[in-house]
Tab-separated table of C-alpha atoms in Angstrom:
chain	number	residue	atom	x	y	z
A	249	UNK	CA	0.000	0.000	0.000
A	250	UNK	CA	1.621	3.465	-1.087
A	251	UNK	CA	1.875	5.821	1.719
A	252	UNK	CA	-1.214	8.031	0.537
A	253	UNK	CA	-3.433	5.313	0.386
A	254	UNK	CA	-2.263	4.348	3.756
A	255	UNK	CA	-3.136	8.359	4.842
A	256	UNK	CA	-6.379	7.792	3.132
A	257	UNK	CA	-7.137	4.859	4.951
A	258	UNK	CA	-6.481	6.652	8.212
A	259	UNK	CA	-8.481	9.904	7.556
A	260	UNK	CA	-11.568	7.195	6.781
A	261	UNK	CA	-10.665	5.049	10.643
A	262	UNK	CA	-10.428	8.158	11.859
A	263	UNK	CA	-14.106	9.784	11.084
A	264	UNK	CA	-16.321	7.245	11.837
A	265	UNK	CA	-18.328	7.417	14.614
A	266	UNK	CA	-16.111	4.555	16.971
A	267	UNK	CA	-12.830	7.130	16.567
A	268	UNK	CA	-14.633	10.217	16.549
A	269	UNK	CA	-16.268	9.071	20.256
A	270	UNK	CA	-12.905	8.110	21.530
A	271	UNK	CA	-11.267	11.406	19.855
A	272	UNK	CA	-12.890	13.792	22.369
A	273	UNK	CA	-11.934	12.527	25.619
A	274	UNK	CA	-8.186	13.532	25.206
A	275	UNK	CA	-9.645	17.015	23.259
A	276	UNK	CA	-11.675	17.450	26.623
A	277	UNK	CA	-9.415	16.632	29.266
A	278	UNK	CA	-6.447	18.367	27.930
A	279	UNK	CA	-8.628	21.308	26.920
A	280	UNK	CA	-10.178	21.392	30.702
A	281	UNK	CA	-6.462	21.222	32.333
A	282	UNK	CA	-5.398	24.009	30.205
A	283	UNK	CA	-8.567	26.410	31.449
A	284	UNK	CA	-7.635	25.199	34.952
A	285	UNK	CA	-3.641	26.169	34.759
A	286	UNK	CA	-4.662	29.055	32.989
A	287	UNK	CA	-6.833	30.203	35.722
A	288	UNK	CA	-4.104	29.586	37.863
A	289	UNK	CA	-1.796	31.920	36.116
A	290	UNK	CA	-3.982	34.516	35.348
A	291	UNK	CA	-3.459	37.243	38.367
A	292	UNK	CA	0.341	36.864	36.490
A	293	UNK	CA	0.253	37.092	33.275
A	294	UNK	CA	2.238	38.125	30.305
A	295	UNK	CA	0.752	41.156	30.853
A	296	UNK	CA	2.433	41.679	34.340
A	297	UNK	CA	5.744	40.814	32.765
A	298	UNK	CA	5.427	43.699	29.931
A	299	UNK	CA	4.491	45.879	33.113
A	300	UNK	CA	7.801	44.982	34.654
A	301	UNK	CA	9.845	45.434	31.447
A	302	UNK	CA	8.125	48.845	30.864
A	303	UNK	CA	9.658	49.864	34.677
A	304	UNK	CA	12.997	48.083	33.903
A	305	UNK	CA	13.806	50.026	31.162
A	306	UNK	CA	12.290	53.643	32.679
A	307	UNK	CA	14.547	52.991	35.617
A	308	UNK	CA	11.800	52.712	37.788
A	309	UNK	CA	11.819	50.632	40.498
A	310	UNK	CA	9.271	48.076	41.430
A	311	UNK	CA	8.807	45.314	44.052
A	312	UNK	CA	7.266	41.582	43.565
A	313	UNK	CA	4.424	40.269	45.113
A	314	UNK	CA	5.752	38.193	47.952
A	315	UNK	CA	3.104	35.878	47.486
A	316	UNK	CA	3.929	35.429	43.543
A	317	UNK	CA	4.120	31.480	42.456
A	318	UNK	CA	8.012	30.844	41.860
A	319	UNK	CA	7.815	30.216	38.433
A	320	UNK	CA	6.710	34.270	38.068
A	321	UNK	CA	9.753	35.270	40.179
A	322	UNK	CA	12.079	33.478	38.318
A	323	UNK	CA	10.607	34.685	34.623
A	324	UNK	CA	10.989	38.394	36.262
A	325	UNK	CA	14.814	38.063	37.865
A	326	UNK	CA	15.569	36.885	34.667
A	327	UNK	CA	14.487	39.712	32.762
A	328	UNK	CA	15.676	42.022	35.380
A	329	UNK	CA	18.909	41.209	34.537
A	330	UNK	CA	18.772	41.030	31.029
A	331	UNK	CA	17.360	44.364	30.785
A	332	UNK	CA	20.306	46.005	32.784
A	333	UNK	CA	22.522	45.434	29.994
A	334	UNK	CA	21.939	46.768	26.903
A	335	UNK	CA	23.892	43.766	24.491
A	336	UNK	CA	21.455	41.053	26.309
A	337	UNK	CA	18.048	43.167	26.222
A	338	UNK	CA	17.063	41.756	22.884
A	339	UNK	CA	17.040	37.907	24.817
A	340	UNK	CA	14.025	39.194	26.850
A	341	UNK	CA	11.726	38.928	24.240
A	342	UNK	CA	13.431	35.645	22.831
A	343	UNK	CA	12.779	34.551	26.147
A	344	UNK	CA	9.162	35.100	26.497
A	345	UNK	CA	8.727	33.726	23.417
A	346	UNK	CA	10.475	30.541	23.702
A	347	UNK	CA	9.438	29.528	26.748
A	348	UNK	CA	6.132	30.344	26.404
A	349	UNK	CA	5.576	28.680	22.939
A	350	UNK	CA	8.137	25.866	24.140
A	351	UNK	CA	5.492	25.332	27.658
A	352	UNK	CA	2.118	25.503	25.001
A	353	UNK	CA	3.581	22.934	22.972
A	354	UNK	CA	5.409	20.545	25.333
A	355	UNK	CA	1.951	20.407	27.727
A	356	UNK	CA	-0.176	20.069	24.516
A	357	UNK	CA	1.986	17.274	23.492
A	358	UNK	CA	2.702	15.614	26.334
A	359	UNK	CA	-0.642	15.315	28.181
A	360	UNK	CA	-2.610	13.907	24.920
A	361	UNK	CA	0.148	11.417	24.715
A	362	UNK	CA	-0.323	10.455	28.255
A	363	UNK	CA	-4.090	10.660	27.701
A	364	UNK	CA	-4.035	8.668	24.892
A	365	UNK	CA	-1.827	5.641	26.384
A	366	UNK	CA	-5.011	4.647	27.977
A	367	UNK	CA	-7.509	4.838	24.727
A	368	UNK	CA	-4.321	2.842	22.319
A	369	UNK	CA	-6.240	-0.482	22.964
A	370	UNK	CA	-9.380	0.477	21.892
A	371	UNK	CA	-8.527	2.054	19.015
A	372	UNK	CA	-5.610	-0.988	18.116
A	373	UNK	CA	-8.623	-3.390	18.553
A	374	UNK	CA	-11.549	-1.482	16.591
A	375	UNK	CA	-8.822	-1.473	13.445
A	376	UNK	CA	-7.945	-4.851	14.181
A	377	UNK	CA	-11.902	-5.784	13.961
A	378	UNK	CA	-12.195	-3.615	11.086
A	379	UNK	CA	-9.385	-4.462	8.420
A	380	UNK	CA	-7.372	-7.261	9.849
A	381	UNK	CA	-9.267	-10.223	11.980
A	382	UNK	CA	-6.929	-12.908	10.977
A	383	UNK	CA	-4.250	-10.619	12.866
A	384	UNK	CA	-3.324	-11.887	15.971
A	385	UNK	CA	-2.366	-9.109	18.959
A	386	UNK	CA	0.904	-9.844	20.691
A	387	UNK	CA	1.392	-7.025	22.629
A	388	UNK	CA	4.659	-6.822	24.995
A	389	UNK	CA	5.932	-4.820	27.876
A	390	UNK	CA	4.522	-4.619	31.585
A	391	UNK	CA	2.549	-1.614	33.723
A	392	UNK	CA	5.418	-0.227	34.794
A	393	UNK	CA	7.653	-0.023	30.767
A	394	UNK	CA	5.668	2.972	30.356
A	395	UNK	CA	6.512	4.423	32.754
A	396	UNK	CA	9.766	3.951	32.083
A	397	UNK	CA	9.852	5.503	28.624
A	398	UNK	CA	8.149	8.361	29.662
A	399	UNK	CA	11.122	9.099	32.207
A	400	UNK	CA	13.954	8.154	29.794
A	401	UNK	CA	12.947	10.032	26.768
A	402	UNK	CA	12.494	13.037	29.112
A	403	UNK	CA	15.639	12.747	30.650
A	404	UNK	CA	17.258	12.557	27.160
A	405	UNK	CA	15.161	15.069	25.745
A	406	UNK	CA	16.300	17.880	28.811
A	407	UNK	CA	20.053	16.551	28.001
A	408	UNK	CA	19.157	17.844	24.502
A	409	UNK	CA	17.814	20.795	25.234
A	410	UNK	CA	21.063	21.519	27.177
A	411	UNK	CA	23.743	20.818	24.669
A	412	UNK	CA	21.584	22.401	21.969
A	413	UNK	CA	21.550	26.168	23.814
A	414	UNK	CA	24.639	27.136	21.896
A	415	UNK	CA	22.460	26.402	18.700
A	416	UNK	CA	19.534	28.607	19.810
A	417	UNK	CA	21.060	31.643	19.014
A	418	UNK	CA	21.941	30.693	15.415
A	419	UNK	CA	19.004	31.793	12.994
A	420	UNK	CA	17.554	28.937	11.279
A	421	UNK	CA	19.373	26.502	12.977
A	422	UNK	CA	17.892	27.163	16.433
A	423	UNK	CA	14.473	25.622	14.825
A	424	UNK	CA	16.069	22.205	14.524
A	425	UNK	CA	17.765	22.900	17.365
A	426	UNK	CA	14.602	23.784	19.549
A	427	UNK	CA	12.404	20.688	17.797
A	428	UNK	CA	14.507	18.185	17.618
A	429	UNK	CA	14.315	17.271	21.890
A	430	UNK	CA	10.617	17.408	21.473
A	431	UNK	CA	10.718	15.188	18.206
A	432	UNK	CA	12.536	12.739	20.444
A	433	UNK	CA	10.120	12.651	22.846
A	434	UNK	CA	6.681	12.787	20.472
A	435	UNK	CA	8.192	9.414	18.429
A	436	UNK	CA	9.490	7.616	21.304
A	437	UNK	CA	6.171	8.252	23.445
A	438	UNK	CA	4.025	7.806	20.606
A	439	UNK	CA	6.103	4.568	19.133
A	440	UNK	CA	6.348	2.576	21.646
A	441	UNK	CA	2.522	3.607	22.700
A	442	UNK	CA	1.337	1.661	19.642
A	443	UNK	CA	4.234	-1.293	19.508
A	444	UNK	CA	3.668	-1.824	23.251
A	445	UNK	CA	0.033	-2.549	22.431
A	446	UNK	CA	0.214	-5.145	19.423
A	447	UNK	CA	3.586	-5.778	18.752
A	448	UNK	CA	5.545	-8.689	20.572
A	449	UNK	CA	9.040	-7.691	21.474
A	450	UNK	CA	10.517	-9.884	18.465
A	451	UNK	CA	7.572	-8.717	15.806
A	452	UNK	CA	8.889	-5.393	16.988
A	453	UNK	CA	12.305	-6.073	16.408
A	454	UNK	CA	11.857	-7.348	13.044
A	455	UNK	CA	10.060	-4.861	11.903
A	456	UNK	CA	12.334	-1.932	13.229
A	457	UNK	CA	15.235	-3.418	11.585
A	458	UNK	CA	14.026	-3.032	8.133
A	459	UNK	CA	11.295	0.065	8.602
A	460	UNK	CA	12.593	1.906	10.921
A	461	UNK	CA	13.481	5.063	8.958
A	462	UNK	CA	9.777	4.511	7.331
A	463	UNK	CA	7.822	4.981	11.164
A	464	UNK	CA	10.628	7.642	11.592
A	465	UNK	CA	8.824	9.711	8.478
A	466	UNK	CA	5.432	8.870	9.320
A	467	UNK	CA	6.404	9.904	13.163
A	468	UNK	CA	7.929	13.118	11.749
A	469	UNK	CA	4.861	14.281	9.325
A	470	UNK	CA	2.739	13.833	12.318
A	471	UNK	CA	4.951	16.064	14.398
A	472	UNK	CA	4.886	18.840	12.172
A	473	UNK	CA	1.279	18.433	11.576
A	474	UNK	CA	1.227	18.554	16.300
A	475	UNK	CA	2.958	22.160	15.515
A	476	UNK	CA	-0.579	23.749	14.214
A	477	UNK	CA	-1.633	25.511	17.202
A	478	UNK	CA	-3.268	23.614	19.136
A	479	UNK	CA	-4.412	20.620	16.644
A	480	UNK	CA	-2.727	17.759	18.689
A	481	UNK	CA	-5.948	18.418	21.579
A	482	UNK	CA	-8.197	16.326	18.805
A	483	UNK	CA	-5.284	15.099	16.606
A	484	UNK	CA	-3.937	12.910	18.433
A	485	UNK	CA	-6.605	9.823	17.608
A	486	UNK	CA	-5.657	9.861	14.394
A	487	UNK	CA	-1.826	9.567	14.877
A	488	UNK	CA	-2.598	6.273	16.697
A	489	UNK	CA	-4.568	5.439	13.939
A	490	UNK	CA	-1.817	6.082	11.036
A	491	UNK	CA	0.618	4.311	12.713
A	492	UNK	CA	-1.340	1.073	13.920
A	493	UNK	CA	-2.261	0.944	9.898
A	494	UNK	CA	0.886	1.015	9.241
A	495	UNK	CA	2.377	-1.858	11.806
A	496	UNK	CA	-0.890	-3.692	10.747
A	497	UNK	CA	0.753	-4.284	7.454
A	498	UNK	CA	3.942	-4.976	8.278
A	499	UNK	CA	2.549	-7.666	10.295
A	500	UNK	CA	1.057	-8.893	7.830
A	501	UNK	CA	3.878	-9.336	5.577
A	502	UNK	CA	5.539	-11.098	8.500
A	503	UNK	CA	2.669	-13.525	8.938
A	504	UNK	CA	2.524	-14.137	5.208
A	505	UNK	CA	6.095	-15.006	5.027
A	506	UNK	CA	6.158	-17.480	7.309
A	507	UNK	CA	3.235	-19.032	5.616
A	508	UNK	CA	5.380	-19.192	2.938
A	509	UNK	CA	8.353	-20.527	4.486
């Protein structure tokens, strides 16, 4: 099956009524723990920053709310400083906007991946009823692997971030830079989410060893399509969807070859 057949495929799983039903829990829930962090923030806002910077550069002075959240006090020492100096002003605003695009796109991601761990089996199964009933499930891993993903590909996606900074300064190549530790993350999560669920560990294996630059194109398309503001809340579904289609059929090579053999 050529790739846009296999998209087409998808796009048809993905607006029936079965997917559509499962689509808006993680739309809901990660749209209702947005409004309730947002909520949180609001009494310091962006728009208390700007007040801060307007002072900073007047040479007024100003004093913080002792009863500010922590992450408010940091954003505003930072600044501070910056804002002394005349050579490091401009990194205020490339400040504010990294962090606050990299913190809108990180939670988006990373809670609908979370979310969506839990909904993988259903919507592995209603495929599996669907297009392939002679496949057999095998899926591997325990309750706590994970877990233990999630925790390794966000420790290696901070170490990233880290050894990247020198490359955020450097038009153009800060985008790669600043995507590539969240790419990381997004295909690992969202790989081993769907493997996990109907792969065995040697399907798996097999299947990496000779596709594995094939799921690492499919896993990237769906990452830039996860960078349209705020797509990935009702999205997600559908990149379980394009994937499972797409291990569905390698597995069925694999059982047809050993048919064969």
């Amino acid at each position: 099956m050529r790739e846009i057949e296999l998209i087409e495929r998808s796009l048809g799983d993905f607006f029936t009524p079965s997917i559509l039903k499962i689509a808006i829990i993680p739309f809901l829930v990660t749209l209702g723990i947005m409004i309730i962090i947002f909520m949180g923030v609001a009494d310091y806002s962006l728009s208390s920053l700007d007040q801060v910077i307007i002072q900073v550069q007047n040479g007024e002075e100003f004093t913080l709310d002792p009863n500010a959240p922590f992450y408010y006090v940091w954003a505003v020492n930072i600044l501070t400083f910056l804002l002394h100096y005349s050579i490091t002003a401009w990194l205020a605003g490339f400040l504010l906007f990294t962090v606050g695009t990299f913190f809108i796109l990180f939670f988006s991601i990373f809670t609908t991946l979370i979310i969506i761990g839990f909904l993988t089996p259903m919507i592995i199964e209603t495929l599996r009823k669907k297009h392939y009933p002679e496949v057999k499930l095998k899926g591997h891993g325990s309750l706590v692997s994970p877990i233990l993903v999630a925790l390794k590909s966000l420790f290696v996606m901070m170490f990233l971030f880290i050894l990247f900074i020198p490359f955020y300064f450097i038009p153009f190549v800060n985008i790669i830079a600043f995507n590539l530790p969240i790419y990381y993350f997004f295909h690992k999560l969202l790989n081993f989410d769907v493997t996990s669920t109907m792969l065995s560990s040697s399907e798996y294996k097999e299947i990496y060893r000779s596709q594995k630059n094939l799921f690492r194109f499919r896993t990237l398309l769906l990452y830039f399509v996860s960078m349209i503001p705020f797509i990935t809340l009702f999205s997600t579904v559908f990149y379980v969807v394009y994937l499972s289609n797409g291990y569905f059929l390698e597995l069925k090579k694999i059982s047809q070859n050993r048919l064969e053999v």
